[in-house]
PDB file of C-alpha atoms in Angstrom:
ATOM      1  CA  UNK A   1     122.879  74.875  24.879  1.00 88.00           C
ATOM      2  CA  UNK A   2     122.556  78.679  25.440  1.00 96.00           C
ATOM      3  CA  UNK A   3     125.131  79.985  27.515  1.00 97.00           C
ATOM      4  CA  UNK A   4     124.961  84.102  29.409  1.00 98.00           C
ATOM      5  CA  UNK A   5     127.950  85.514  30.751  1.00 97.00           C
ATOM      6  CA  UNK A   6     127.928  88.787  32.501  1.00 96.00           C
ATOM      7  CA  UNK A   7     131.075  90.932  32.804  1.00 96.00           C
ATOM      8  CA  UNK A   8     132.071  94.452  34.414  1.00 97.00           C
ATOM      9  CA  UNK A   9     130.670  94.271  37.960  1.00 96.00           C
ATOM     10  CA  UNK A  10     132.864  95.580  40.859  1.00 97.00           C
ATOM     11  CA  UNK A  11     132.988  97.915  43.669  1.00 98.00           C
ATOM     12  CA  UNK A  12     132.335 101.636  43.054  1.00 98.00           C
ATOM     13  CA  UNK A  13     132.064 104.843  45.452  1.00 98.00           C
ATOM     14  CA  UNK A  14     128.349 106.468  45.023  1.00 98.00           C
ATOM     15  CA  UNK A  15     128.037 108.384  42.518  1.00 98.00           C
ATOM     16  CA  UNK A  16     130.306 106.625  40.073  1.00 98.00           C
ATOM     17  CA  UNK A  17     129.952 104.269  37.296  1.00 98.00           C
ATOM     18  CA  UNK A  18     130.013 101.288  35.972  1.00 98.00           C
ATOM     19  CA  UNK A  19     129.521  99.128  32.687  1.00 98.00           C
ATOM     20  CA  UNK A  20     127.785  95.823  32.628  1.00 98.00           C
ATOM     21  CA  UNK A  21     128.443  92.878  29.932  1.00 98.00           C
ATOM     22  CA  UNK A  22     126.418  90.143  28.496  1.00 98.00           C
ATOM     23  CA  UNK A  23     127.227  87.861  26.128  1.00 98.00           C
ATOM     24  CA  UNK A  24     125.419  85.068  24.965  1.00 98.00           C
ATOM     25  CA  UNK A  25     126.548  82.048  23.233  1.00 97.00           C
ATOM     26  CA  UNK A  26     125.525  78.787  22.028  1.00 95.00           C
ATOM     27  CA  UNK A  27     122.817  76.870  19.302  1.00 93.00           C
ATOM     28  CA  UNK A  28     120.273  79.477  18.683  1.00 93.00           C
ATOM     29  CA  UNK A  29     118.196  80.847  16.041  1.00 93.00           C
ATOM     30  CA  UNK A  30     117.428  84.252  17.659  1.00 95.00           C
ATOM     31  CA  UNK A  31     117.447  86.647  20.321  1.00 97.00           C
ATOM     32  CA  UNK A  32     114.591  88.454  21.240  1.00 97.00           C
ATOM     33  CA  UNK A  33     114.320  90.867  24.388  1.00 98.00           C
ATOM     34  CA  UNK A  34     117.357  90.809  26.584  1.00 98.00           C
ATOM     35  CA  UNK A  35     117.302  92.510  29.757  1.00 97.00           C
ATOM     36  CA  UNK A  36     118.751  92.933  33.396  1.00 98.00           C
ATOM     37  CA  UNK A  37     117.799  92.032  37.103  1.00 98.00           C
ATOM     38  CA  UNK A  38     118.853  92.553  40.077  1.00 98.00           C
ATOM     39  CA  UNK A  39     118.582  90.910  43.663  1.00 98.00           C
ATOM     40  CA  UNK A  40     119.275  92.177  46.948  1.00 97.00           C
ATOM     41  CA  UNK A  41     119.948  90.255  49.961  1.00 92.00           C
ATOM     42  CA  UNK A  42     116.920  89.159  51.069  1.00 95.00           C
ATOM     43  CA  UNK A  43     115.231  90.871  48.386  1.00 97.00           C
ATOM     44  CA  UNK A  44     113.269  89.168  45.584  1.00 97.00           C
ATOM     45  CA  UNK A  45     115.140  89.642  41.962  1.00 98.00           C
ATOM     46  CA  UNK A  46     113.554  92.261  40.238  1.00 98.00           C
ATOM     47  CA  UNK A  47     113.861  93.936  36.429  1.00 98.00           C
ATOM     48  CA  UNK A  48     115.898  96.696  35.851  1.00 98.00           C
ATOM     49  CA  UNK A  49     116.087  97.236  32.137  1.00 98.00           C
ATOM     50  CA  UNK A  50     115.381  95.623  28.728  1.00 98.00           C
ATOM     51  CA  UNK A  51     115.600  95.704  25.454  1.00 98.00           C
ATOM     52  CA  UNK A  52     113.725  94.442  22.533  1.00 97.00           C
ATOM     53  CA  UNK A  53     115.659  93.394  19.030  1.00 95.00           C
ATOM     54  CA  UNK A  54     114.609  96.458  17.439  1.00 94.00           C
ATOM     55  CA  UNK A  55     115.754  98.782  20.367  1.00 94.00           C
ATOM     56  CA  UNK A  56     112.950  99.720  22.360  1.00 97.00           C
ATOM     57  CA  UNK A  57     113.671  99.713  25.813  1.00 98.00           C
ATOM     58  CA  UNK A  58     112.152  99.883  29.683  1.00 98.00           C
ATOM     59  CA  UNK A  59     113.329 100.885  32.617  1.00 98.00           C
ATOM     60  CA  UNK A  60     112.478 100.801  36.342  1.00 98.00           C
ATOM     61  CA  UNK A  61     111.228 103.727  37.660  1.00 98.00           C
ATOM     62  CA  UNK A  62     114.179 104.232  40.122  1.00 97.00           C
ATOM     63  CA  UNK A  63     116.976 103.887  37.455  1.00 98.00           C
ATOM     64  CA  UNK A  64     115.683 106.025  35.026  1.00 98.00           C
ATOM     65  CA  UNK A  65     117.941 108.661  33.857  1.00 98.00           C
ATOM     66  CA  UNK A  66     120.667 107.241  35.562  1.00 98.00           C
ATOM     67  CA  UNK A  67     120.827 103.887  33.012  1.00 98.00           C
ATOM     68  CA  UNK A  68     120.865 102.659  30.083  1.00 98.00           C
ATOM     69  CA  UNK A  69     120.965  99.609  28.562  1.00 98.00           C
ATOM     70  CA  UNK A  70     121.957  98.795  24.677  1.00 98.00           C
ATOM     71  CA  UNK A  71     122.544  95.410  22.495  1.00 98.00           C
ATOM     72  CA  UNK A  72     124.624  94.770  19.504  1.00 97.00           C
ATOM     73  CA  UNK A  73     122.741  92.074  17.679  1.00 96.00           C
ATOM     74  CA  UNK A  74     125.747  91.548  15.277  1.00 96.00           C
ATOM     75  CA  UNK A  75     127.412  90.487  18.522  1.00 97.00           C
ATOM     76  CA  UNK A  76     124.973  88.720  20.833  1.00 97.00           C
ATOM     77  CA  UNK A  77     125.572  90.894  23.426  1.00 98.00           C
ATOM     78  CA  UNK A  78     123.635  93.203  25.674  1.00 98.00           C
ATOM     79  CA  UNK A  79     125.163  96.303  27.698  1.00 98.00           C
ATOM     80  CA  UNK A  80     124.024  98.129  31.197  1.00 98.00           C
ATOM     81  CA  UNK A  81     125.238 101.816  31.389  1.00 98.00           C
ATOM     82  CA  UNK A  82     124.915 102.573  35.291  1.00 98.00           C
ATOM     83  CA  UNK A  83     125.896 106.129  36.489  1.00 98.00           C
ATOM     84  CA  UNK A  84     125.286 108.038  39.455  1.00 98.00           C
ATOM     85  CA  UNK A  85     125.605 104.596  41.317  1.00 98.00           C
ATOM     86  CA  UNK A  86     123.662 104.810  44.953  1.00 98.00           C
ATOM     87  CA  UNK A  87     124.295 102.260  48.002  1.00 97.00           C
ATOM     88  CA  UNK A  88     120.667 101.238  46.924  1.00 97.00           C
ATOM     89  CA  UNK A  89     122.047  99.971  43.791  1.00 98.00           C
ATOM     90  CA  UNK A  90     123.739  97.164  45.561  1.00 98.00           C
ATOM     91  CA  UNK A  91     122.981  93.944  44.620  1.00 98.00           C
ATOM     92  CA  UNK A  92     123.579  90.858  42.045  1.00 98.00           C
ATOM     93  CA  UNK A  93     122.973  91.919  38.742  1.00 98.00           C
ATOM     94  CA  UNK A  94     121.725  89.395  36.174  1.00 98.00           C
ATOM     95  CA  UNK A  95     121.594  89.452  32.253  1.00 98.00           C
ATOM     96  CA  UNK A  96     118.364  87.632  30.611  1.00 98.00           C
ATOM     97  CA  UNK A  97     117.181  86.874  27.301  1.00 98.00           C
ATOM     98  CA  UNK A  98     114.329  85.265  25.475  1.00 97.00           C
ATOM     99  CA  UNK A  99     116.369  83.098  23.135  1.00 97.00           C
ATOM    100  CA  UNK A 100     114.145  80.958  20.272  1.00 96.00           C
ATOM    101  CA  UNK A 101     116.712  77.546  20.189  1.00 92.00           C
ATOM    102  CA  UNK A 102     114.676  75.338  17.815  1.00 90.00           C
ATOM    103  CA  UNK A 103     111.251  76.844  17.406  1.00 91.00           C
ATOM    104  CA  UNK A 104     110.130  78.448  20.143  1.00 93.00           C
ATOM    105  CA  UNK A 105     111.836  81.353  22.488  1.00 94.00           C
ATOM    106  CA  UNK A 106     112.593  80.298  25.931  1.00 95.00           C
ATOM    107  CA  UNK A 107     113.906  82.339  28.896  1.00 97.00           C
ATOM    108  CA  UNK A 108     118.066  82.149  29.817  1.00 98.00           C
ATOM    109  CA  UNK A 109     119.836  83.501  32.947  1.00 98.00           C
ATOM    110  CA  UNK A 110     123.344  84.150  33.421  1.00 98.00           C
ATOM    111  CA  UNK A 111     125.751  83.362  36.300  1.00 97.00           C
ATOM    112  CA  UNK A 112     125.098  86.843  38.031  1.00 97.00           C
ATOM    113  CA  UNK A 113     127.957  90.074  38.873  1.00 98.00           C
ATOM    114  CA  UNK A 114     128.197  91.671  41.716  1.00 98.00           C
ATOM    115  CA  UNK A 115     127.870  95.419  41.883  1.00 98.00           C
ATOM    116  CA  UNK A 116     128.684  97.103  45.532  1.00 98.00           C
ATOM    117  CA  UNK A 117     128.397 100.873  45.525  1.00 98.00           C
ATOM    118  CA  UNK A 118     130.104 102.256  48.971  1.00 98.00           C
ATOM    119  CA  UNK A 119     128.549 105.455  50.388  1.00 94.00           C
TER     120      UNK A 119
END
């Protein structure tokens, strides 16, 4: 069983910062690309950020410059830098990652954080 666990979500004023957590845990052989969503009310969830194992990452077009995101493969865990926070920003943020258990990779989800920038 593969097990995500975000951390670090909270309320923030705009233009401030926060630092989002993943961790995963569990039976695996390997991580591949871990990444981060986010949904809205009444929004669908949609990507902000990932990372591949060797480092390269993607963003989405409105949080670029603003995040970034970084893993520590010794540690399982995957990190969301978020600065100059906007009301837009507002939503539940998940972590994701392509996770091979046995022999083939299969997609995980954690729990979701919520992050609530005030204007």
């Amino acid at each position: 069983q593969v097990q995500l666990v975000e951390s670090g979500g909270g309320l923030v004023q705009a233009g401030g910062s926060l630092r989002l957590s993943c961790a995963a845990s569990g039976n695996f052989v390997r991580i591949s690309t871990m990444g981060w969503y986010r949904q809205a009310p009444g929004e669908q969830r949609e990507v902000v950020a990932d990372i591949t194992r060797s480092t390269n990452t993607n963003y989405a077009d409105d949080v670029k410059g603003r995040f970034t995101v970084s893993r520590d493969n010794t540690k399982n865990m995957v990190y969301l830098q978020m600065n100059s926070l906007k009301p837009e920003d507002t939503a539940v943020y998940y972590c994701n990652a392509d996770v091979m258990v046995k022999t083939m990779y299969d997609s995980y989800w954690g729990q979701g954080t919520q992050v609530t920038v005030s204007s």
